[in-house]
Coordinates of C-alpha atoms and ligand atoms in Angstrom, one line a residue:
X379 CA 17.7 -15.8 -45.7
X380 CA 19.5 -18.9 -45.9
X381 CA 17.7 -22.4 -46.6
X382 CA 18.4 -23.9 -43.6
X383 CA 16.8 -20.6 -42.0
X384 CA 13.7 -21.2 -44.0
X385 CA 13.5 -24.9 -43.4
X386 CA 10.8 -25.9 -40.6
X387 CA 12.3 -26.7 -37.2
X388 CA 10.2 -28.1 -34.4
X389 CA 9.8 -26.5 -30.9
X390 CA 9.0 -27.9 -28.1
X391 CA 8.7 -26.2 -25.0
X392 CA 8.0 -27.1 -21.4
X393 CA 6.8 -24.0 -19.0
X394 CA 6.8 -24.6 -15.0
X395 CA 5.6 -22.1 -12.6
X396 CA 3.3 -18.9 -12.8
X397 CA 1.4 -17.2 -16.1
X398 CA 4.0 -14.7 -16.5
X399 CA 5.9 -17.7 -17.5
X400 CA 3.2 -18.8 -19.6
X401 CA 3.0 -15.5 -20.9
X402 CA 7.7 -15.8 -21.9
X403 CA 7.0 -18.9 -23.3
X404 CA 4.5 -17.5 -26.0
X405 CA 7.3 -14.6 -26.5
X406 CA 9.9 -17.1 -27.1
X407 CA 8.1 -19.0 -29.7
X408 CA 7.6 -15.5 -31.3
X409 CA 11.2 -14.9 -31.3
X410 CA 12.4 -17.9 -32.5
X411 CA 9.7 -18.0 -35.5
X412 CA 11.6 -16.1 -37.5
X413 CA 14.4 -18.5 -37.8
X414 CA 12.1 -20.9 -39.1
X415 CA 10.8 -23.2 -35.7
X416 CA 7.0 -23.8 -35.1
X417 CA 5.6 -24.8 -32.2
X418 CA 5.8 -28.8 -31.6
X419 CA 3.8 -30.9 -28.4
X420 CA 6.2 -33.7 -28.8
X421 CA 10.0 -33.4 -27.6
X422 CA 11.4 -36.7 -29.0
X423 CA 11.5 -35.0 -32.8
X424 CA 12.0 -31.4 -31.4
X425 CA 14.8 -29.3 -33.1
X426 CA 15.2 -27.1 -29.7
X427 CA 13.9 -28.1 -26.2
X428 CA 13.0 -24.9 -24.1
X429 CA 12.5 -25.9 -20.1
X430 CA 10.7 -22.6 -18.9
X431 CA 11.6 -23.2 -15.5
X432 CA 10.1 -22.1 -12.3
X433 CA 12.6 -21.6 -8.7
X434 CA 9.5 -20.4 -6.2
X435 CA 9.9 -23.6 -4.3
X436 CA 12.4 -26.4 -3.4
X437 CA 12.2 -28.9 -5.7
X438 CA 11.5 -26.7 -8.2
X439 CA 15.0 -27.1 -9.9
X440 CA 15.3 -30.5 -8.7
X441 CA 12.0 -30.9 -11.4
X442 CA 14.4 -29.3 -13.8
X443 CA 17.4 -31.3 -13.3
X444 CA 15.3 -34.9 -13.4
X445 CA 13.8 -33.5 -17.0
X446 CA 17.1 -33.1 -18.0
X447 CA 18.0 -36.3 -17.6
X448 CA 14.7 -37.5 -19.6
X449 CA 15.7 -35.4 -22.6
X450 CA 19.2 -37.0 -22.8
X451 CA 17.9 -40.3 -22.7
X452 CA 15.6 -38.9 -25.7
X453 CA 18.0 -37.3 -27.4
X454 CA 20.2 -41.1 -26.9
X455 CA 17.2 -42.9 -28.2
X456 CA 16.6 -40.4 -31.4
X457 CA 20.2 -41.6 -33.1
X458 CA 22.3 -39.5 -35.2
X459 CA 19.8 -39.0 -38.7
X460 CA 17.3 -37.2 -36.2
X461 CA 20.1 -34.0 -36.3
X462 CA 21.5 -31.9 -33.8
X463 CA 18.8 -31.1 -30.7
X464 CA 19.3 -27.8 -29.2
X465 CA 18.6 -27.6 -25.4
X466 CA 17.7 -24.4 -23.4
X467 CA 17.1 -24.0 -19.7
X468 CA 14.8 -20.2 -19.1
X469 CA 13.4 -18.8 -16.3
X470 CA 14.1 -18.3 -12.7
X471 CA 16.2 -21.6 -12.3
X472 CA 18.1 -20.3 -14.9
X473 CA 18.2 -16.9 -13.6
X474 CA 19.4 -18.2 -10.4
X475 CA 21.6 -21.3 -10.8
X476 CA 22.8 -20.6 -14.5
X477 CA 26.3 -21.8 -14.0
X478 CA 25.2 -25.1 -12.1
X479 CA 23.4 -26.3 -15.4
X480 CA 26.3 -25.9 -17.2
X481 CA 28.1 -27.8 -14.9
X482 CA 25.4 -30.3 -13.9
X483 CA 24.1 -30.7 -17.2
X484 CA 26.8 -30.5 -20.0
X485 CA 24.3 -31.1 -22.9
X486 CA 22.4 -27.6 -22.3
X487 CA 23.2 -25.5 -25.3
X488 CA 21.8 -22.3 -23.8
X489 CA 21.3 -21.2 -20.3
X490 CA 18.5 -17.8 -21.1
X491 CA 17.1 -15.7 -17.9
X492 CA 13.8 -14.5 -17.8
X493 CA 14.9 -10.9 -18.9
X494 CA 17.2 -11.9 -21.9
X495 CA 15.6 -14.1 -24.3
X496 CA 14.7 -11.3 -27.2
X497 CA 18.5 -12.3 -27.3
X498 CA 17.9 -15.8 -28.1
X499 CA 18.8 -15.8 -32.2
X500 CA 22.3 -14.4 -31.1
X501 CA 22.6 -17.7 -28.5
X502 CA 21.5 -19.9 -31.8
X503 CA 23.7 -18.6 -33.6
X504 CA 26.8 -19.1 -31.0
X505 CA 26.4 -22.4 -30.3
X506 CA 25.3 -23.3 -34.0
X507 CA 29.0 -22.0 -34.5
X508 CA 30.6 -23.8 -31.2
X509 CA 29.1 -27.0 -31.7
X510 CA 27.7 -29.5 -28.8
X511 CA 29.0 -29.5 -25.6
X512 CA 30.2 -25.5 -25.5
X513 CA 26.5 -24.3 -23.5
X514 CA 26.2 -20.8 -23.6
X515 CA 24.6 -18.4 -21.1
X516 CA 22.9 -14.9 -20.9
X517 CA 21.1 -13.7 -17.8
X518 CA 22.2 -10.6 -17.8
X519 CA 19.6 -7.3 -16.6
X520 CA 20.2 -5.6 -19.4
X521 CA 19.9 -2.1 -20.1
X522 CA 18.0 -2.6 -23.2
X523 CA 14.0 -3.3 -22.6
X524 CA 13.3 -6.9 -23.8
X525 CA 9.8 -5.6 -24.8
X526 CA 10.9 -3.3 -27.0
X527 CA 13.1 -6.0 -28.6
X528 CA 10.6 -8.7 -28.9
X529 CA 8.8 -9.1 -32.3
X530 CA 5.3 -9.0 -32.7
X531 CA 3.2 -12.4 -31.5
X532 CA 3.7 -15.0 -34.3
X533 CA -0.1 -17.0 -34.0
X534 CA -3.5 -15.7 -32.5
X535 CA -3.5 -16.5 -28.7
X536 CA -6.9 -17.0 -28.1
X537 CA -10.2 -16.2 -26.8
X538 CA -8.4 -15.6 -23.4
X539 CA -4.9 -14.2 -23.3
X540 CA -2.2 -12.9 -21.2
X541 CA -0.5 -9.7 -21.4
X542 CA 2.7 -8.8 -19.3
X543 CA 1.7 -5.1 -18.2
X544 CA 4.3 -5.3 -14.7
X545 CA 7.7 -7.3 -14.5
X546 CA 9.8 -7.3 -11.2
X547 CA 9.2 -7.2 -7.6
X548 CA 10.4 -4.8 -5.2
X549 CA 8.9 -5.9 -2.2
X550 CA 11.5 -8.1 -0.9
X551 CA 8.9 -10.5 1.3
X552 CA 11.3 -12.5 3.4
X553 CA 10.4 -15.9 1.9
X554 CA 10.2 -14.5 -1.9
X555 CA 13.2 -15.5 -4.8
X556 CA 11.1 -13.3 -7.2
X557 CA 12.7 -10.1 -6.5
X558 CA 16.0 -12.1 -7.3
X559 CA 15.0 -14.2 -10.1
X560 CA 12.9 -11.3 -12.3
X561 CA 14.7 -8.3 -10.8
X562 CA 13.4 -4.4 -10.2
X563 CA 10.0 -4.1 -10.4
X564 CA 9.3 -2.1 -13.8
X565 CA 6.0 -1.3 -16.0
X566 CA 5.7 -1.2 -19.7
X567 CA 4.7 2.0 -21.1
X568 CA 0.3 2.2 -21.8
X569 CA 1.0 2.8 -25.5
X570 CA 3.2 -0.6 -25.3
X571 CA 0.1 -2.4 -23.7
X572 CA -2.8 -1.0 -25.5
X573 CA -0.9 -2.1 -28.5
X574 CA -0.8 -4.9 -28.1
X575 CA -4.4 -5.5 -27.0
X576 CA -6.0 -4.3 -30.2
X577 CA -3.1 -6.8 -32.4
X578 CA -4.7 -9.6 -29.9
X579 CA -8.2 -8.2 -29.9
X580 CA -8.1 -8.3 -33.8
X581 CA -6.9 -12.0 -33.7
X582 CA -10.3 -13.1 -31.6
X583 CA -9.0 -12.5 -28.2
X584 CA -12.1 -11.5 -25.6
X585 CA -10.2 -11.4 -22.4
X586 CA -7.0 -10.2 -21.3
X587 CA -5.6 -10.9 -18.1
X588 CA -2.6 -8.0 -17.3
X589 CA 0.2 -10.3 -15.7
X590 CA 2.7 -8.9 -13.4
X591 CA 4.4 -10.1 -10.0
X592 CA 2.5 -7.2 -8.5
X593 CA 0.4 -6.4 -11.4
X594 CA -1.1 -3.4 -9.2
X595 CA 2.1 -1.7 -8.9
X596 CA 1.8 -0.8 -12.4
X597 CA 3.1 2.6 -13.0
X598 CA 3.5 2.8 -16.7
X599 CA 4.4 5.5 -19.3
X600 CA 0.9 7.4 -19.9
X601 CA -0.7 7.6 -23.7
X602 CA 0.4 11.0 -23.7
X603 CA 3.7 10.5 -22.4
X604 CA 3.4 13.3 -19.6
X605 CA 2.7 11.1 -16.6
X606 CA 2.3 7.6 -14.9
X607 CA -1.0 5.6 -15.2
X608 CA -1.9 3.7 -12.0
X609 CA -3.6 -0.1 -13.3
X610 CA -7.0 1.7 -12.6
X611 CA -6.3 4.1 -15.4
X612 CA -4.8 1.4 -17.7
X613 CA -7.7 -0.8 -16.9
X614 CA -10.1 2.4 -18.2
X615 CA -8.3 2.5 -21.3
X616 CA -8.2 -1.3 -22.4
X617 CA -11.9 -1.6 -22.1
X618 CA -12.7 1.1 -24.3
X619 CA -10.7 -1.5 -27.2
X620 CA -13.4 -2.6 -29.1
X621 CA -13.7 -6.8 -28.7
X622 CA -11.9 -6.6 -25.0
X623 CA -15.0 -7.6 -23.6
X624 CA -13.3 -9.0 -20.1
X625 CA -10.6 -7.4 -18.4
X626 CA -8.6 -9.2 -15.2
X627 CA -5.1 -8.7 -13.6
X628 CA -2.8 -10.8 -11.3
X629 CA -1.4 -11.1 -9.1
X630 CA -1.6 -8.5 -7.0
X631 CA -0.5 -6.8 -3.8
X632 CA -2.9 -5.8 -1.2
X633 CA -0.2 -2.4 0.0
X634 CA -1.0 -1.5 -3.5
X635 CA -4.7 -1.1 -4.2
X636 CA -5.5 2.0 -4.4
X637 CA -8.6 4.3 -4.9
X638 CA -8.5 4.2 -8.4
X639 CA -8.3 0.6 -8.9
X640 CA -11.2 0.2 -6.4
X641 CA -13.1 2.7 -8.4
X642 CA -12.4 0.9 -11.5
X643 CA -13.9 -2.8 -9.3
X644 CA -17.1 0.0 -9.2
X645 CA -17.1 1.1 -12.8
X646 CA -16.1 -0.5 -15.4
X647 CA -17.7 -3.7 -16.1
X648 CA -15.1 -5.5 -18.4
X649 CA -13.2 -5.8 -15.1
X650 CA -14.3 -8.9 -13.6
X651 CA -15.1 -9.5 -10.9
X652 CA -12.3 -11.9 -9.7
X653 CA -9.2 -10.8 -7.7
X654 CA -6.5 -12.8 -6.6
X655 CA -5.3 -10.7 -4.2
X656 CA -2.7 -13.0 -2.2
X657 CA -2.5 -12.3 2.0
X658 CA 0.2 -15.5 2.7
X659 CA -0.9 -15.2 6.9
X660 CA -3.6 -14.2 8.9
X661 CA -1.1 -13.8 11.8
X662 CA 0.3 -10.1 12.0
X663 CA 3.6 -11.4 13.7
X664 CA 3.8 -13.7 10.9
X665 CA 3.0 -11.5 8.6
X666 CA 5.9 -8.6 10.0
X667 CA 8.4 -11.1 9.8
X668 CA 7.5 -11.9 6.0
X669 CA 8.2 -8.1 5.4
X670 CA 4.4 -8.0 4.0
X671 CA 4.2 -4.4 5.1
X672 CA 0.7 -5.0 6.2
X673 CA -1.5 -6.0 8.9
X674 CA -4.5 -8.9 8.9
X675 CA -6.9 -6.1 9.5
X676 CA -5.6 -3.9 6.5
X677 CA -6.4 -6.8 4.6
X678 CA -9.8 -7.1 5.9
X679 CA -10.2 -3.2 5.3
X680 CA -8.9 -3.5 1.5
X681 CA -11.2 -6.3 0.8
X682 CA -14.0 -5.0 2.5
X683 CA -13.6 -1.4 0.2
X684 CA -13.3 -3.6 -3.1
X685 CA -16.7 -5.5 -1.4
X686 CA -18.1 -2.4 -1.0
X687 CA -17.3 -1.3 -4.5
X688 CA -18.6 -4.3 -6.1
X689 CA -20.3 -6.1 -3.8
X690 CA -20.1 -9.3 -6.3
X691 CA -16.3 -9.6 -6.3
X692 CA -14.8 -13.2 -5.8
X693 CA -11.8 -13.6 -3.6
X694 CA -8.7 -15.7 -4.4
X695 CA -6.0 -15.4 -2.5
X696 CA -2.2 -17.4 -1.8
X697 CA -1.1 -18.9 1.7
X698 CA 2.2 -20.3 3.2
X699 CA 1.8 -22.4 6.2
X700 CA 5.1 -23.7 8.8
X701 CA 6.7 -20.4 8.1
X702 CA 9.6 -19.8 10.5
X703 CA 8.5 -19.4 14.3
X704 CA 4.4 -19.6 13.3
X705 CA 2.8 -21.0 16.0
X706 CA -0.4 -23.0 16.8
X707 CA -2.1 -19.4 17.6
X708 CA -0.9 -17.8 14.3
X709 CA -1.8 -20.9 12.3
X710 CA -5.5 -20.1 13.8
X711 CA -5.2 -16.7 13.1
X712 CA -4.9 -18.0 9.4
X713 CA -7.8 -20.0 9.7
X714 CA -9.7 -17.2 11.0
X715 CA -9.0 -14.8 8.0
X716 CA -10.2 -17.0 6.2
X717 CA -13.3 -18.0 7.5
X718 CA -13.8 -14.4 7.4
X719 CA -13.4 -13.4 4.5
X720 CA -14.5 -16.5 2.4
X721 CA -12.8 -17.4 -1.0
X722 CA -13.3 -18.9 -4.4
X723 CA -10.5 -20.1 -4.9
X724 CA -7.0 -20.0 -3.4
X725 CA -3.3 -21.9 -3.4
X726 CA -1.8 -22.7 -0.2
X727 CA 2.0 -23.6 -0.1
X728 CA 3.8 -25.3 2.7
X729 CA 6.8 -22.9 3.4
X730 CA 10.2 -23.8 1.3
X731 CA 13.3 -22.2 2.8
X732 CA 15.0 -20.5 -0.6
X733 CA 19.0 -19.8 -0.5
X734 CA 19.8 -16.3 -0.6
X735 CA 16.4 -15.0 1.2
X736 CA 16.3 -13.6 4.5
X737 CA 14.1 -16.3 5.7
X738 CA 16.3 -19.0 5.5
X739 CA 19.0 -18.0 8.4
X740 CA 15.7 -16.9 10.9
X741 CA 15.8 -20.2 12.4
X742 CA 12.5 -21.6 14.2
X743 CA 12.2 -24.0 11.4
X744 CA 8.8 -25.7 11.6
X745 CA 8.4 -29.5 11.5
X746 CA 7.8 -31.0 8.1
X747 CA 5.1 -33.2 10.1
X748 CA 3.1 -29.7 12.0
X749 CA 3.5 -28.2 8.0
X750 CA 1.6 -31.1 6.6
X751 CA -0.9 -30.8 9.6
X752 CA -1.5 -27.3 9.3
X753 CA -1.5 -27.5 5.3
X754 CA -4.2 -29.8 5.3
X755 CA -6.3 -28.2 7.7
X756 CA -6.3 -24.7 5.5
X757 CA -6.8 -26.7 2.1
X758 CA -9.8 -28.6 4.0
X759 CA -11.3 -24.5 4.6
X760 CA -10.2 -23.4 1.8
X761 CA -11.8 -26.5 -0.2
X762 CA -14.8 -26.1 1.2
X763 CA -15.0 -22.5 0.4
X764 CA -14.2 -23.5 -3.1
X765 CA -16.9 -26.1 -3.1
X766 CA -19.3 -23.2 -1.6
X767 CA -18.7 -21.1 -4.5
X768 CA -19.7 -23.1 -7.3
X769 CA -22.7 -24.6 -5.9
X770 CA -23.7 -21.0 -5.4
X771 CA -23.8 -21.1 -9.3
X772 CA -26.1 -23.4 -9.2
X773 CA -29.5 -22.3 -10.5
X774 CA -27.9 -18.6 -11.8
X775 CA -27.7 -18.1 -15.9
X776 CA -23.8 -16.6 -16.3
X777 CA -22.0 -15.2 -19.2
X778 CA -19.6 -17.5 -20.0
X779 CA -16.7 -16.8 -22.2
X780 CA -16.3 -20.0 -24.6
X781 CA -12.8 -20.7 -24.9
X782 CA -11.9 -24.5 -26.3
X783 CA -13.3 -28.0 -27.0
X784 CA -14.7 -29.8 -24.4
X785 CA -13.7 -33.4 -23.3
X786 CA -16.8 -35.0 -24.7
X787 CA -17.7 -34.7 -28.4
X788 CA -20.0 -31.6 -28.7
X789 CA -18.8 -29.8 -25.8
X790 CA -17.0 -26.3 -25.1
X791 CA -15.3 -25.4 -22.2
X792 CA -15.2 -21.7 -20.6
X793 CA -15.2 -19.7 -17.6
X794 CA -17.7 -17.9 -15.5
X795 CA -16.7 -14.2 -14.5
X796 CA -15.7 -15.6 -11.1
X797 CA -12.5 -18.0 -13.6
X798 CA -14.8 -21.3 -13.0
X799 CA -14.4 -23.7 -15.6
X800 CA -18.0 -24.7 -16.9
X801 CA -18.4 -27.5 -19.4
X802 CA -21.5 -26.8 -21.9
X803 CA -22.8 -28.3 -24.8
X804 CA -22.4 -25.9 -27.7
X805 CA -21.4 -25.9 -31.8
X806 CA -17.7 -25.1 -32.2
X807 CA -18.0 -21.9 -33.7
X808 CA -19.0 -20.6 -30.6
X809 CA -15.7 -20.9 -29.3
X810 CA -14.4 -17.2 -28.4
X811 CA -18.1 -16.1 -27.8
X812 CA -19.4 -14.7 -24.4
X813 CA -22.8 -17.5 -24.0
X814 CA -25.6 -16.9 -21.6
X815 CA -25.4 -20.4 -19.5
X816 CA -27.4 -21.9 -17.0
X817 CA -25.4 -23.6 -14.5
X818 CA -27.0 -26.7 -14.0
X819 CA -24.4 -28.8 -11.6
X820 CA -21.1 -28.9 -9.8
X821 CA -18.9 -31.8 -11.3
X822 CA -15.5 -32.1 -9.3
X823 CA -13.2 -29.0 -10.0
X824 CA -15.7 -27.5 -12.3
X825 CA -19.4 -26.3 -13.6
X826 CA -21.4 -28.1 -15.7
X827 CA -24.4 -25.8 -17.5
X828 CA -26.8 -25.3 -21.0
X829 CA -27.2 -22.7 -23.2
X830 CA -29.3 -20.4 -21.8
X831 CA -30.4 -18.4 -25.2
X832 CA -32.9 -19.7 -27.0
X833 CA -31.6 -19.1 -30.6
X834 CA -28.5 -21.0 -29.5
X835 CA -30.3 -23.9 -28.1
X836 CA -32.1 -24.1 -31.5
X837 CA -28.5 -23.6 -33.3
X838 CA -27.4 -26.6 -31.4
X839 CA -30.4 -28.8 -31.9
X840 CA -30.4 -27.8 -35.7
X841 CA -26.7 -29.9 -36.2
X842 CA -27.4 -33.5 -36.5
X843 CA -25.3 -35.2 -33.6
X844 CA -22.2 -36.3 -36.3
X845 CA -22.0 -32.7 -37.6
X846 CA -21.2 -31.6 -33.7
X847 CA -18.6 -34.4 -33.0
X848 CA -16.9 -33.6 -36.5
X849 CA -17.3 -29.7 -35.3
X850 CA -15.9 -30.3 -32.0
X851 CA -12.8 -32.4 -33.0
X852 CA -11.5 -30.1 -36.1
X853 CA -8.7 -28.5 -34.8
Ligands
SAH58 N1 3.9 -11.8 -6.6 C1 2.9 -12.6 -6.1 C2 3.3 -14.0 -5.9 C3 4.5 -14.6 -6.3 S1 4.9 -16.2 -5.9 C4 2.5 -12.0 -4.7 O1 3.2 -11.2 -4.2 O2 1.6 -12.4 -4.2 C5 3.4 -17.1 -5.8 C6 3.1 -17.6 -4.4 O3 4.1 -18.6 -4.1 C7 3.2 -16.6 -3.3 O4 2.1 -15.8 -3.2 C8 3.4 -17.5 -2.1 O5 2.2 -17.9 -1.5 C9 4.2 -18.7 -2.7 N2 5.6 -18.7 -2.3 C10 6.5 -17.8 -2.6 N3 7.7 -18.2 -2.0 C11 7.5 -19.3 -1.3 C12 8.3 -20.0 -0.4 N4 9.5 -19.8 -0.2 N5 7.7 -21.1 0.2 C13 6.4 -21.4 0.0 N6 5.6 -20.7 -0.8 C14 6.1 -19.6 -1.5
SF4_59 FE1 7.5 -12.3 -3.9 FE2 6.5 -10.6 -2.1 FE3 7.3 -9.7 -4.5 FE4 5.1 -11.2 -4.3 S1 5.4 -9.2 -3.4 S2 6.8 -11.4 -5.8 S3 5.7 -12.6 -2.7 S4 8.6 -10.5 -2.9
F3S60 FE1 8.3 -19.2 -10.5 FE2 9.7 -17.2 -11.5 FE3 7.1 -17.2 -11.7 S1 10.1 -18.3 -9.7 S2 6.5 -18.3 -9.9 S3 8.4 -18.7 -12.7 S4 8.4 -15.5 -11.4

């Protein structure tokens, strides 16, 4: 190794877009660690600047392209001493527009797609070699299975972490780049996965949360290596890991749930009991010409077998409004379904015609101004529902898994079973502890409770004020 290989670089990286992002971002600081760069929150005095980039939505890349044009005025502003500042666009822009960065934005050093960044030392090296201005791209779908390529994680992740179980979407919904931007749906083997949830469980981690575009489609490698476990089965497995004491997935497809997930909603009680479990339309017309594959009343079946299963299970769930040809009757139908089936939480998207997916030639375009209308009318349920859930919290004593400092001296911040944030006062070292808590009051967005067990209430009372604002603020 090389002195300049050993020398500390500084990373900074920027992620857009969903958890499985998240989730690559993590994976590229692990990759690059070897070659000597640490994690860094400030881009001015970065050594490489990674945009983890997001292309769901218009505007998306437009995000990408007006960041672009920040860092070059940064990079102007840090003057020759500061060294050479590598640039890289990942993710799904870059997956999908690769070549127009290059030509948009000549100072990106590396264009890396979602399914190619194990190969990220090689790109160093290249354009270490060329020099500036000679940007260098791989988003290739390679043969070779980045997970089996990518080393292992480089810092603890936390009392909550992700793990990628499910890449890839198959589905093809009309509207949907995904398919496009990530490629064929494909599951990592269970030895691969249950791996890596003991190295995270021996680091502190309590909860996993499996990540895939359609985590439910799993279909990975069994332990044994004779068959295919379904998520049920996978599910079984990870909470028998001692120290995964929560277990959740998403996202997930309703065609997809199957017996022996629902079972697994029924009996095994590290799977919480949250499920984003996204419908887009209440309207089956709607819904047909999304290529959803399934009807409003499927979706009322599904959810009413998980009910039935666990009769405790929150519902989350994703909408599009204006979508080509919807109507004031299947906007209503929406509204309906919702009602209906009540939820805790959701995210509700005004439809964004995407190049290159069927959706965009149907025609029937709905007006920006009916979009806006109908958007705020299903946030206004959908709030309300949300609003509903927590005060339903109110009064109830809930395990809450402590995950980070609060943003008052003293105070932790974690989430209920059903992913509500709940502020507490509690000593630091609780952090990556399940605490009993009271829920005392809704405050915006989130829950605000007390320790409900004794012992920890006298822990807490036992620190002299200074001792929990010095606790609280160590990092
Ligand atoms: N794989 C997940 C979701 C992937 S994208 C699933 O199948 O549910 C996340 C959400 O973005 C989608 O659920 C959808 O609500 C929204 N979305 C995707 N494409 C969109 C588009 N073209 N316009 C508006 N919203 C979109
Ligand atoms: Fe996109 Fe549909 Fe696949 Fe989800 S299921 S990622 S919405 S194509
Ligand atoms: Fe966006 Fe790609 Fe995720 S398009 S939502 S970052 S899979």
């Amino acid at each position: 190794m090389s002195d300049t290989t050993r020398a500390k670089k500084k990373l900074f990286i920027k992620t857009y877009g969903c958890q499985m992002n998240v989730y690559d971002s993590a994976r590229m600081a692990d990759v690059l660690a070897p070659l000597g760069y640490a994690p860094s929150d400030r881009p001015e005095d970065a050594d490489m600047v990674i945009l983890n980039t997001c292309h769901i939505r218009e505007k998306a890349a437009e995000k990408v392209y007006s960041e672009l044009g920040r860092l070059r005025a940064l990079q102007q502003a840090r003057g020759a001493d500061a060294g050479r500042q590598l640039i890289a666009v990942a993710g799904c822009v870059a997956q999908a527009e690769g070549e127009e960065i290059l030509k948009r934005a000549p100072q990106v050093d590396m264009v890396v797609g979602p399914q190619t960044y194990h190969r990220l030392p090689e790109m160093v090296a290249q354009v270490e070699r060329a020099g500036p201005g000679r940007g260098v791209m791989d988003t290739d779908f390679p043969e070779e299975d980045k997970f089996d390529r990518l080393p292992e994680e480089s810092a603890p992740q936390g009392p909550a972490a992700f793990l990628s179980i499910q890449e890839g979407c198959d589905k093809f919904c009309t509207f949907c780049v995904v398919p496009y931007t990530r490629g064929a749906e494909f599951s990592r083997p269970a030895a691969q996965v249950v791996a890596e949830a003991k190295r995270l469980a021996a680091q502190g981690t309590r909860e996993v949360t499996l990540l895939g575009q359609n985590a439910n489609a799993y279909h990975g490698e069994s332990l044994d290596g004779r068959g295919e476990w379904g998520l049920g089965r996978l599910v079984r497995e990870l909470a028998e890991i001692d120290g995964i004491a929560r277990i959740r997935y998403t996202t997930s497809h309703p065609l997809d749930v199957d017996d022996e997930l629902i079972a697994a909603h029924r009996e095994v009680p590290e799977l919480m009991p949250f499920l984003h479990l996204p419908v887009q339309s209440g309207s089956d017309r709607i819904l047909k010409a999304m290529n959803r594959r399934h009807t409003a009343d499927d979706y009322r079946r599904i959810v009413g077998r998980l009910r039935e299963a666990n009769p405790d299970l929150a519902m989350a769930s994703d909408f599009i409004v204006g979508f080509p040809g919807e109507t004031d009757d299947d906007h209503a139908a929406t509204l309906r379904l919702i009602d209906e089936i009540g939820f805790v939480h959701a995210y509700s998207f005004k439809y964004s015609s995407r190049p290159g997916t069927p959706a965009a030639t149907m025609g029937q375009p709905v007006p920006e101004a009916v979009k806006d209308e109908r958007l705020q009318m299903v946030q206004q349920l959908l709030g309300a529902q949300q609003k509903a859930g927590h005060q339903r919290t109110v009064g109830r004593t809930l395990p809450v898994l402590l995950e980070r400092y609060g943003k008052h001296p003293g105070q932790l911040v974690g989430r209920t079973p059903y992913m509500q944030s709940v502020a507490v006062e509690a000593p630091a070292h609780r952090i990556g502890r399940i605490a009993e808590v009271e829920i005392l009051s809704v405050r915006g967005n989130s829950l605000h409770g007390r320790l409900a067990d004794a012992t920890l209430t006298g822990e807490i009372d036992s620190l002299s004020p200074r001792t929990r604002i010095e606790e609280s603020t160590a990092v």
